[in-house]
mmCIF file of C-alpha atoms in Angstrom:
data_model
loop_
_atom_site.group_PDB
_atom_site.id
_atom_site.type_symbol
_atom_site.label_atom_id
_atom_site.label_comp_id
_atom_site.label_asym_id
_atom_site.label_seq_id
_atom_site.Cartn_x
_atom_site.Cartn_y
_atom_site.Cartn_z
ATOM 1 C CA UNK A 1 14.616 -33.591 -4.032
ATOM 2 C CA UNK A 2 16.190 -30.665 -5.648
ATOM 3 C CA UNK A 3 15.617 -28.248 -3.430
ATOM 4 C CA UNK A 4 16.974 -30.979 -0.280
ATOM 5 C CA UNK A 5 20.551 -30.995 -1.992
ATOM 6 C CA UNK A 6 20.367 -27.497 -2.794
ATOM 7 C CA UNK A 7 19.232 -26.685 0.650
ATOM 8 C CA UNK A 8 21.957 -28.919 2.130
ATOM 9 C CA UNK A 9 25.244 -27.589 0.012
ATOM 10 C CA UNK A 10 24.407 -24.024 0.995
ATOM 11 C CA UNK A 11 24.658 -25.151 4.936
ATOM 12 C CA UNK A 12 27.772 -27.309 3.705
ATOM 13 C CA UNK A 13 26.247 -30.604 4.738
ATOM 14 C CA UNK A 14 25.125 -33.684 3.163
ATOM 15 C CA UNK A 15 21.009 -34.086 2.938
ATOM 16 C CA UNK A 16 19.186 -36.337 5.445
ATOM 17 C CA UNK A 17 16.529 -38.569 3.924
ATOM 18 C CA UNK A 18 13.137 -38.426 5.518
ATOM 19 C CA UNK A 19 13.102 -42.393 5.443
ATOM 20 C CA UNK A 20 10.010 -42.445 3.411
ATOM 21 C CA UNK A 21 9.141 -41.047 -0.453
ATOM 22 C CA UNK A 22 12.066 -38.622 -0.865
ATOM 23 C CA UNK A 23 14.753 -41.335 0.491
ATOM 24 C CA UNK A 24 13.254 -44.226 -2.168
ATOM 25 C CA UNK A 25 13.645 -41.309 -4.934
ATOM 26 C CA UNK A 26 17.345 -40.164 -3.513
ATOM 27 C CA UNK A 27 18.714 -44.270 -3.543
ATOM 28 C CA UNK A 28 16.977 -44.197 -7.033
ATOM 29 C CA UNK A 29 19.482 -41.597 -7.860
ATOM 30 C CA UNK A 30 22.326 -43.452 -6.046
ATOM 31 C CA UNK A 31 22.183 -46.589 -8.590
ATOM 32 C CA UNK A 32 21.686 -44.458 -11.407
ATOM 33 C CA UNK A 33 25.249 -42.767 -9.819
ATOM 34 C CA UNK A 34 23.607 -39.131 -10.457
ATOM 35 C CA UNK A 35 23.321 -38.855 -6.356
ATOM 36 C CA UNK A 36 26.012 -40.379 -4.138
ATOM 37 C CA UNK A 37 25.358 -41.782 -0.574
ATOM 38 C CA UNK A 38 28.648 -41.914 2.033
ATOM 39 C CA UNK A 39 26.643 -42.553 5.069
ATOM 40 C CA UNK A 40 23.747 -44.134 5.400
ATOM 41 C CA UNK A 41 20.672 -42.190 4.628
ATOM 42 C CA UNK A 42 22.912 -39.349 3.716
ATOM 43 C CA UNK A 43 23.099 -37.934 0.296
ATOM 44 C CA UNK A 44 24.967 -35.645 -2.331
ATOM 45 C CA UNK A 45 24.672 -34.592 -6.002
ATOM 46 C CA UNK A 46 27.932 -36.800 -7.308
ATOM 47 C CA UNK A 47 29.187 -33.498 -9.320
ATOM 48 C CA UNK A 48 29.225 -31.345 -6.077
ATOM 49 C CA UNK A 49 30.699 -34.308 -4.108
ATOM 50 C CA UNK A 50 33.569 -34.909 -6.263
ATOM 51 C CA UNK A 51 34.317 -31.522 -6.368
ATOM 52 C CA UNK A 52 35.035 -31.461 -2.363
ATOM 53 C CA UNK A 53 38.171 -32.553 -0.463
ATOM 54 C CA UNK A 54 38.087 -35.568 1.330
ATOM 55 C CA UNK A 55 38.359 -33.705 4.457
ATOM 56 C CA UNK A 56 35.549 -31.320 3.373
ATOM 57 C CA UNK A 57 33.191 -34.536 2.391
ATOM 58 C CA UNK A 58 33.957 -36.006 5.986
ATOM 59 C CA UNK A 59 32.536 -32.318 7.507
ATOM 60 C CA UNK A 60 29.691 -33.221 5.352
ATOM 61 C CA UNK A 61 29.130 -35.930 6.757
ATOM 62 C CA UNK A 62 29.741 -34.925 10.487
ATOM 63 C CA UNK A 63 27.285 -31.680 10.006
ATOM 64 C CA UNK A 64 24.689 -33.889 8.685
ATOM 65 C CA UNK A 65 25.141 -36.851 11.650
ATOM 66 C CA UNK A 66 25.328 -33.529 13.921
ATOM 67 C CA UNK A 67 21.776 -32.736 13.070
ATOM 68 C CA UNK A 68 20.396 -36.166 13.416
ATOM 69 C CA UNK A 69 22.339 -37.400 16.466
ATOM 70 C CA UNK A 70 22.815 -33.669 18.391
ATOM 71 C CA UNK A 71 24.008 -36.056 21.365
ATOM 72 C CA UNK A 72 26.944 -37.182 19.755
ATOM 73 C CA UNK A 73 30.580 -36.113 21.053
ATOM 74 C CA UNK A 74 32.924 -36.270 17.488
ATOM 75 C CA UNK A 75 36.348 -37.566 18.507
ATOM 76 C CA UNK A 76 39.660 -38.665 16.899
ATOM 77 C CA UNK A 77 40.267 -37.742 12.871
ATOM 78 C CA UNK A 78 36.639 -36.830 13.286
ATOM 79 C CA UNK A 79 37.244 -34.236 15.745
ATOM 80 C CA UNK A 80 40.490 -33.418 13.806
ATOM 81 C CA UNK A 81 38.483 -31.857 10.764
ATOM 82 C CA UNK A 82 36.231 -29.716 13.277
ATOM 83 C CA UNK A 83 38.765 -28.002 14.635
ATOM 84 C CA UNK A 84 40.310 -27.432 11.111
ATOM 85 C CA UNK A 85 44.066 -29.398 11.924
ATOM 86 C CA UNK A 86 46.111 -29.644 9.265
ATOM 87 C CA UNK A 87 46.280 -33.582 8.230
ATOM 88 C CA UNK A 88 47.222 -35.527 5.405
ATOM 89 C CA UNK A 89 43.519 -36.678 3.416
ATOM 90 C CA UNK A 90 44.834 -39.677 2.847
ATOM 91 C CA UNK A 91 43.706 -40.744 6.300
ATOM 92 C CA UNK A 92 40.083 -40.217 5.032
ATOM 93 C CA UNK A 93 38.754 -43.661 4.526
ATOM 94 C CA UNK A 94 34.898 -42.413 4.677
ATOM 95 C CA UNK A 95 34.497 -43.529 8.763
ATOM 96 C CA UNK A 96 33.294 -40.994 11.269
ATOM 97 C CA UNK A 97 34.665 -40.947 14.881
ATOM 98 C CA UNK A 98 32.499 -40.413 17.773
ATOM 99 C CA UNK A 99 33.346 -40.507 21.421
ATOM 100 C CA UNK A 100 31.690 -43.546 23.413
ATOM 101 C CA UNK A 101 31.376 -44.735 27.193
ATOM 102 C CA UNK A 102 30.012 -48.082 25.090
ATOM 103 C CA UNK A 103 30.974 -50.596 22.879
ATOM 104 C CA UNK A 104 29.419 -51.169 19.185
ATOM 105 C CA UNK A 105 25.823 -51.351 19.237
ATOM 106 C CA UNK A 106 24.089 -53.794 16.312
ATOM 107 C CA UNK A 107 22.052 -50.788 15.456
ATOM 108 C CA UNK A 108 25.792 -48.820 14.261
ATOM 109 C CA UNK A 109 26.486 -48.778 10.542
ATOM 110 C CA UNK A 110 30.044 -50.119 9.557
ATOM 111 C CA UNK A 111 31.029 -46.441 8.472
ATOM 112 C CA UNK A 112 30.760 -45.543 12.984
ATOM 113 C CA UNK A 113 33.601 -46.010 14.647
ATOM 114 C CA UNK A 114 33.317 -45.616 18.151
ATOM 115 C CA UNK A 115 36.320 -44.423 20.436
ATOM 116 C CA UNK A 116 35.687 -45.697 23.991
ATOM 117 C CA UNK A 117 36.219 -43.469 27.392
ATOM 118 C CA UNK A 118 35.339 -43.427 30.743
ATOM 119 C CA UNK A 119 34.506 -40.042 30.673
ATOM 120 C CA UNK A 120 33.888 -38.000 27.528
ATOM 121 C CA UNK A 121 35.590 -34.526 27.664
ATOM 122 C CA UNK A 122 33.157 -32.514 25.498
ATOM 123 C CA UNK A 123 34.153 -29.325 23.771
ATOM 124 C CA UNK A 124 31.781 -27.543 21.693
ATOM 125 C CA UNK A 125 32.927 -26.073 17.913
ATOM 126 C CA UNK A 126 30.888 -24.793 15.660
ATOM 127 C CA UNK A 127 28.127 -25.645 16.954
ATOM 128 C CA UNK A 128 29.267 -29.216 17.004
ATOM 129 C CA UNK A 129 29.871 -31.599 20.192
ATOM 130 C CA UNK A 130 33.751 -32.802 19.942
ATOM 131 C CA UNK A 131 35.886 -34.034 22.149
ATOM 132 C CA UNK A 132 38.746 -31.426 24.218
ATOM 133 C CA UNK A 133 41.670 -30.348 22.177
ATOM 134 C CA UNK A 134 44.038 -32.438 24.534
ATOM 135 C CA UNK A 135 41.668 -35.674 24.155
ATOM 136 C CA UNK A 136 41.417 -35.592 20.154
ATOM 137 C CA UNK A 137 45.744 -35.704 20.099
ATOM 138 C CA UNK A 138 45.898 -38.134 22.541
ATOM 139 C CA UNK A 139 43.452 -40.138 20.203
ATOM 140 C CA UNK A 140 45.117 -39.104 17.379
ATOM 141 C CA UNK A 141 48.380 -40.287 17.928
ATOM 142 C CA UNK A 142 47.000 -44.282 17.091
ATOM 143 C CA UNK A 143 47.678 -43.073 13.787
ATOM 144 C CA UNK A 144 51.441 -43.297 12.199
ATOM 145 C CA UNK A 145 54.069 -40.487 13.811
ATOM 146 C CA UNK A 146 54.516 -39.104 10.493
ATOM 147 C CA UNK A 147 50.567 -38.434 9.373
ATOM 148 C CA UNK A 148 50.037 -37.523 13.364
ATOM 149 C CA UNK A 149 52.350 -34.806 13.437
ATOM 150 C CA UNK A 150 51.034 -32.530 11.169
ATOM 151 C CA UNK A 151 48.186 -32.723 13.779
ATOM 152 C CA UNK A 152 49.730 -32.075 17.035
ATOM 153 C CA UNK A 153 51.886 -29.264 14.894
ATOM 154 C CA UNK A 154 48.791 -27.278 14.022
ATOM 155 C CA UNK A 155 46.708 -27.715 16.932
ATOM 156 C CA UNK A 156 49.988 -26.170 18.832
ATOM 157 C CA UNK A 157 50.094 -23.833 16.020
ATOM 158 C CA UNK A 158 46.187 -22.745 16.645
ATOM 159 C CA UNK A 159 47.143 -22.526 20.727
ATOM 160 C CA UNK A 160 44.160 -24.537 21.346
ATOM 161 C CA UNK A 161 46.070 -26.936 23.521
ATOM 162 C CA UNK A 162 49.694 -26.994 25.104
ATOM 163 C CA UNK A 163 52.408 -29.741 25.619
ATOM 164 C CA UNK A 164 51.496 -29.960 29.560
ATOM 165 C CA UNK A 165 47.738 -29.986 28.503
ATOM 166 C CA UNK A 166 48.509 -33.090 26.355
ATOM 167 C CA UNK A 167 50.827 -34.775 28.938
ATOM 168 C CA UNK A 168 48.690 -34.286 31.926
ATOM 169 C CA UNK A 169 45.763 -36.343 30.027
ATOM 170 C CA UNK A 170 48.247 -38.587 28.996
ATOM 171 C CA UNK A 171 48.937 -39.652 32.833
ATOM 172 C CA UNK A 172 44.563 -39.617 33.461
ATOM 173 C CA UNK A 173 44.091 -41.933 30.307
ATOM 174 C CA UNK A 174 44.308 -45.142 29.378
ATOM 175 C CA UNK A 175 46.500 -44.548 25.710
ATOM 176 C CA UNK A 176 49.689 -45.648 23.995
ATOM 177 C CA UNK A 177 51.537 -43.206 26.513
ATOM 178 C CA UNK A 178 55.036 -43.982 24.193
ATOM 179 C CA UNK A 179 53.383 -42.870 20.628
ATOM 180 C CA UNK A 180 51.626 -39.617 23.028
ATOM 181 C CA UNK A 181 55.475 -39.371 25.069
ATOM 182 C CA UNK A 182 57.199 -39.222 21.003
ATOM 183 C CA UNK A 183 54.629 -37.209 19.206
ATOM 184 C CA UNK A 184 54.959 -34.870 22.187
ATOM 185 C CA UNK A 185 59.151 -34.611 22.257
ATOM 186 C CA UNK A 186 58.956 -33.943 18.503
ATOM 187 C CA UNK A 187 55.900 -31.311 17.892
ATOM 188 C CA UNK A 188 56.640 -27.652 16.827
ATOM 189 C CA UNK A 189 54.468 -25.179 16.094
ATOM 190 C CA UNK A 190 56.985 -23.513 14.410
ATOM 191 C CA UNK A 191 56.478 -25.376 11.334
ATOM 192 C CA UNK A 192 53.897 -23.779 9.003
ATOM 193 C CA UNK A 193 52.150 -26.531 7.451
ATOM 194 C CA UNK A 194 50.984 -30.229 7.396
ATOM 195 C CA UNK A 195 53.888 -30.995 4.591
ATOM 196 C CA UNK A 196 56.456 -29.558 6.675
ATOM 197 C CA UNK A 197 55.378 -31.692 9.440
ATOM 198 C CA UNK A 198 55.526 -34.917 7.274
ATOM 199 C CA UNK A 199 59.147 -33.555 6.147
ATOM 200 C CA UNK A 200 60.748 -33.480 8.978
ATOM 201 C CA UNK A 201 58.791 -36.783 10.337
ATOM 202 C CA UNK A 202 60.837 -38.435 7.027
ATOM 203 C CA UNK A 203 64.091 -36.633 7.947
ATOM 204 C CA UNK A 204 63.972 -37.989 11.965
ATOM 205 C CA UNK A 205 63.185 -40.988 10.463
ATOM 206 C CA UNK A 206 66.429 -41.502 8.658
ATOM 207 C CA UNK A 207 68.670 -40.284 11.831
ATOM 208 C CA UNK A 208 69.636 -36.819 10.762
ATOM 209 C CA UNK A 209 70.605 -34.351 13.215
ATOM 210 C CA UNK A 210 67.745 -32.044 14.276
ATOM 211 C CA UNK A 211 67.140 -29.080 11.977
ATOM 212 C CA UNK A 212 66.233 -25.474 13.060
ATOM 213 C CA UNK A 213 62.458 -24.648 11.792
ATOM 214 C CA UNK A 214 61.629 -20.834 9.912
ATOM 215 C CA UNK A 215 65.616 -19.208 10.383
ATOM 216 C CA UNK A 216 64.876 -15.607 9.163
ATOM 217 C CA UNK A 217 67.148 -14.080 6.492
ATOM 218 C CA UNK A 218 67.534 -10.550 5.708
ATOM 219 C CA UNK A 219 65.414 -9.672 2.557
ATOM 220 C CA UNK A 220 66.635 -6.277 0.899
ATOM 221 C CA UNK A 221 63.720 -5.555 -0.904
ATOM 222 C CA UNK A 222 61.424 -5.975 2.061
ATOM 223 C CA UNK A 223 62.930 -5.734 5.291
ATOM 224 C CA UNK A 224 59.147 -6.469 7.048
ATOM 225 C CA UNK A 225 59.595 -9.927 4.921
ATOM 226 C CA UNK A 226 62.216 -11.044 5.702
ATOM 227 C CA UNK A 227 63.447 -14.327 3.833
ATOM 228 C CA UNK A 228 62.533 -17.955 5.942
ATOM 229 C CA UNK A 229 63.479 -21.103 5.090
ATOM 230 C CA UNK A 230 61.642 -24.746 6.110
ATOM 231 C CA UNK A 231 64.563 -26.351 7.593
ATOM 232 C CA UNK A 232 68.228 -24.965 8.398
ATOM 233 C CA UNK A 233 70.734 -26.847 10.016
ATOM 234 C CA UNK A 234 74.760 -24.730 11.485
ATOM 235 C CA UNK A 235 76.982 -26.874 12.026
ATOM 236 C CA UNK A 236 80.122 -26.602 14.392
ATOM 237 C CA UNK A 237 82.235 -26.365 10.964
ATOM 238 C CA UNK A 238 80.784 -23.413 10.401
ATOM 239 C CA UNK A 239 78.731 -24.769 7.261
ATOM 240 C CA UNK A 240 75.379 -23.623 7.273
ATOM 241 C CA UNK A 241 72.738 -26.009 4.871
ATOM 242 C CA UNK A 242 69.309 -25.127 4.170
ATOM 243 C CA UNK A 243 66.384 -26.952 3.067
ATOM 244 C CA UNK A 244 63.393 -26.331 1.327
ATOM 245 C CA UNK A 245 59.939 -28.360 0.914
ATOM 246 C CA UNK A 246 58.598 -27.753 -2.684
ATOM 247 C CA UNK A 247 59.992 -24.127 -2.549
ATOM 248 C CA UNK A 248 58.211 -22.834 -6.147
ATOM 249 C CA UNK A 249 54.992 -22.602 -3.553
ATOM 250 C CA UNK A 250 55.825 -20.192 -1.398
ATOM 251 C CA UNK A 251 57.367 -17.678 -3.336
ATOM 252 C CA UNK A 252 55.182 -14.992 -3.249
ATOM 253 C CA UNK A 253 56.325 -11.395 -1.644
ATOM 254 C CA UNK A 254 54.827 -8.184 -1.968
ATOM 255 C CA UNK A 255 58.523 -6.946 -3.305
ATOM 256 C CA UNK A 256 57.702 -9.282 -6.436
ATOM 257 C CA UNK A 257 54.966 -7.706 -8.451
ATOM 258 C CA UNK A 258 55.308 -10.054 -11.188
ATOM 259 C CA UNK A 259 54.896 -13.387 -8.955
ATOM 260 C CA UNK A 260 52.357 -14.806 -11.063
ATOM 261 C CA UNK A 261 54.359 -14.749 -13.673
ATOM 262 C CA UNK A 262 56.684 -18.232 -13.927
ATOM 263 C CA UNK A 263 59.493 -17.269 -15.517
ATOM 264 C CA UNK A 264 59.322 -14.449 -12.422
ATOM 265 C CA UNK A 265 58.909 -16.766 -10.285
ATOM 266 C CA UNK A 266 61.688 -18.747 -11.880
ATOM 267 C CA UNK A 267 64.016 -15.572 -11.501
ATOM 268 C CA UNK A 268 62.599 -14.624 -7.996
ATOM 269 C CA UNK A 269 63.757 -18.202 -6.770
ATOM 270 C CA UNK A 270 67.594 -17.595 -7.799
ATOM 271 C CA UNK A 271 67.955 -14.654 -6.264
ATOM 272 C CA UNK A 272 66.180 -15.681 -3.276
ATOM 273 C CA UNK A 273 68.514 -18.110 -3.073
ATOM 274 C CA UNK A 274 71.823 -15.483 -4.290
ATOM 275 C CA UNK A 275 70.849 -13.384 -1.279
ATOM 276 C CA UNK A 276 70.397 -15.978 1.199
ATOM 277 C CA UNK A 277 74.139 -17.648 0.357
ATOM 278 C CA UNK A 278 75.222 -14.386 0.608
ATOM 279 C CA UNK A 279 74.614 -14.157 4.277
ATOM 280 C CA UNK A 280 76.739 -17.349 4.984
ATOM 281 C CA UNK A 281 74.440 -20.308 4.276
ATOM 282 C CA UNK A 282 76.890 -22.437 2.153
ATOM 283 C CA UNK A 283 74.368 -25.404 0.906
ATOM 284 C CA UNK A 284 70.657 -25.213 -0.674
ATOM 285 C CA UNK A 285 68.569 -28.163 -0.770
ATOM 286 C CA UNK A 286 65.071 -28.613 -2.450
ATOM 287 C CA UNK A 287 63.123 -31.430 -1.859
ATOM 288 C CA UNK A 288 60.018 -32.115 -3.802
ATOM 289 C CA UNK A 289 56.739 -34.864 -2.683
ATOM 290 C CA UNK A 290 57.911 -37.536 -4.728
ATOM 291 C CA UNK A 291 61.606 -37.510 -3.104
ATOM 292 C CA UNK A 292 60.176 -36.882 0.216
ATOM 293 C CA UNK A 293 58.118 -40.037 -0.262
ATOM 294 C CA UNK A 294 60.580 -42.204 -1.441
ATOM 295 C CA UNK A 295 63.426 -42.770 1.646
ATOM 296 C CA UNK A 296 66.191 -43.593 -0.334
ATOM 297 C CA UNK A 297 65.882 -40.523 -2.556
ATOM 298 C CA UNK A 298 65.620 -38.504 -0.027
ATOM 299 C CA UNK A 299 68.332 -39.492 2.155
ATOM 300 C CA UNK A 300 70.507 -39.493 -0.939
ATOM 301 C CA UNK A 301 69.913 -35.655 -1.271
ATOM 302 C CA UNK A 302 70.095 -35.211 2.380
ATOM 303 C CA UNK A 303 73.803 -37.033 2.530
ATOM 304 C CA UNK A 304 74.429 -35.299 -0.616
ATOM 305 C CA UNK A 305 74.187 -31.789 1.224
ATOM 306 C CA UNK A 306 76.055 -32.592 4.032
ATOM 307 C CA UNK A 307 73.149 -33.060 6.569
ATOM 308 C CA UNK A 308 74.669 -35.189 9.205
ATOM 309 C CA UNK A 309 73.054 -38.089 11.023
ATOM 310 C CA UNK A 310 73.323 -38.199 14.370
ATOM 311 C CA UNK A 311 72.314 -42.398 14.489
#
């Protein structure tokens, strides 16, 4: 049994029961809460689990299932992790996604969730069966506009898949065409990262004018690095107002030896910021998870800068 889970974490998979001797000692395990079981008949030491993501226990999963159902086409969130799309793991809820010309069978666990098409568009990545690029967004965007974005964002970003890809599916496919048609107008692969995405999903949401995504500012101690910031907005005043997601993160430059260092960092920040106003941007914002989360917070800082609204 040892060597199974062993086996199974070095291929970065969950271990498959035989059904017989091995299985009865695994679900021994399970009760006794030294093993933990996500899928049926699929199993985990519960110290190595917990130390995995939630998107890392779902590719568990989905190697494992691979193995014992090699027919199976992975689709939607599913299909998401395979390709490695930046998303929020709060949309982990420990289902698994495959493609399906069917309904549910009574033989499914309650864990399968099967996402029905006429014809399945099957990519292959990493050795695993998934759905096209195109076909996973255009399943994707069921979820909310604000978790979704991150999603078309980075599969942009990768240049797996463009915007005429997505929209010529779109016409083929029986969808919600007006959450595809919205998630479509607003994706960028210009932002870097899944909180970005969710950022500026918060900021449409409140009617601000449309920011511009990684302006470039000169950087005198590294002209090869230059300075970027998350969200910029120039305004026909001439005003220029910056924003920043959770800025402390990104601050590290090859000009700053000492970037480990907090009070460094601390230092590094301000005259980031000295530099930056010196080149004519007149407002700094920074906005931090917990006032990004809460809409009146972050509107207040938003209104606070001067970031108009445009509804």
């Amino acid at each position: 049994m040892s060597a199974l889970l062993r086996a199974a974490e070095y291929e970065k998979r969950c271990a498959i029961g035989d059904g017989g001797r091995l299985s009865d000692a695994l679900q021994r395990r399970v009760h006794t809460r030294e093993i933990v079981s996500p899928y049926p008949n699929l199993f985990a030491s519960a110290q190595y689990w917990t130390s995995l993501t939630p998107e890392d226990q779902s590719l568990h999963c989905i190697r494992a299932l691979a193995q014992l159902h090699p027919q199976w086409v992975f689709a939607g969130l599913s299909a998401t992790c395979i390709y490695g799309y930046q998303h929020a793991y709060s949309l982990h809820d420990g289902s698994i996604s495959i493609a399906s010309t069917g309904g549910l069978t009574h033989r499914d666990f309650k864990q399968l969730r099967r996402i029905y098409m006429n014809t399945i568009p099957s990519w292959q990545c990493n050795g695993i069966f998934v759905t096209s690029p195109a076909r996973t967004l255009i399943d994707c965007a069921t979820l909310p506009f604000e978790r979704a974005i991150a999603i078309y964002d980075s599969a942009l970003r990768a240049k797996h898949v463009s915007k005429t890809d997505i929209d010529t599916l779109r016409l083929q496919t029986r969808c919600d065409e007006q959450a595809v048609k919205r998630l479509l107008l607003h994706a960028n692969p210009l932002r870097e990262n899944g909180g970005g995405s969710w950022v500026y999903a918060r900021i449409i949401r409140l009617g601000y004018a449309e920011p511009l995504f990684q302006v470039e500012f000169e950087n005198p101690d590294n002209a090869s690095l230059p300075y970027r910031v998350d969200f910029c907005w120039k305004l026909a005043d001439g005003r220029i107002i910056v924003a920043e997601y959770d800025g402390m993160a990104k601050y590290a430059d090859t000009s700053n030896p000492n970037r480990a260092n907090m009070q460094a960092k601390l230092e590094y920040e301000r005259q980031r910021e000295r530099r930056i106003k010196a080149q004519g941007v007149t407002t700094i914002v920074h906005l931090f998870f917990e006032q990004v989360a809460n809409l009146n917070q972050l509107d207040a800082k938003l209104a606070d800068a001067g970031v108009p609204k445009i509804r």
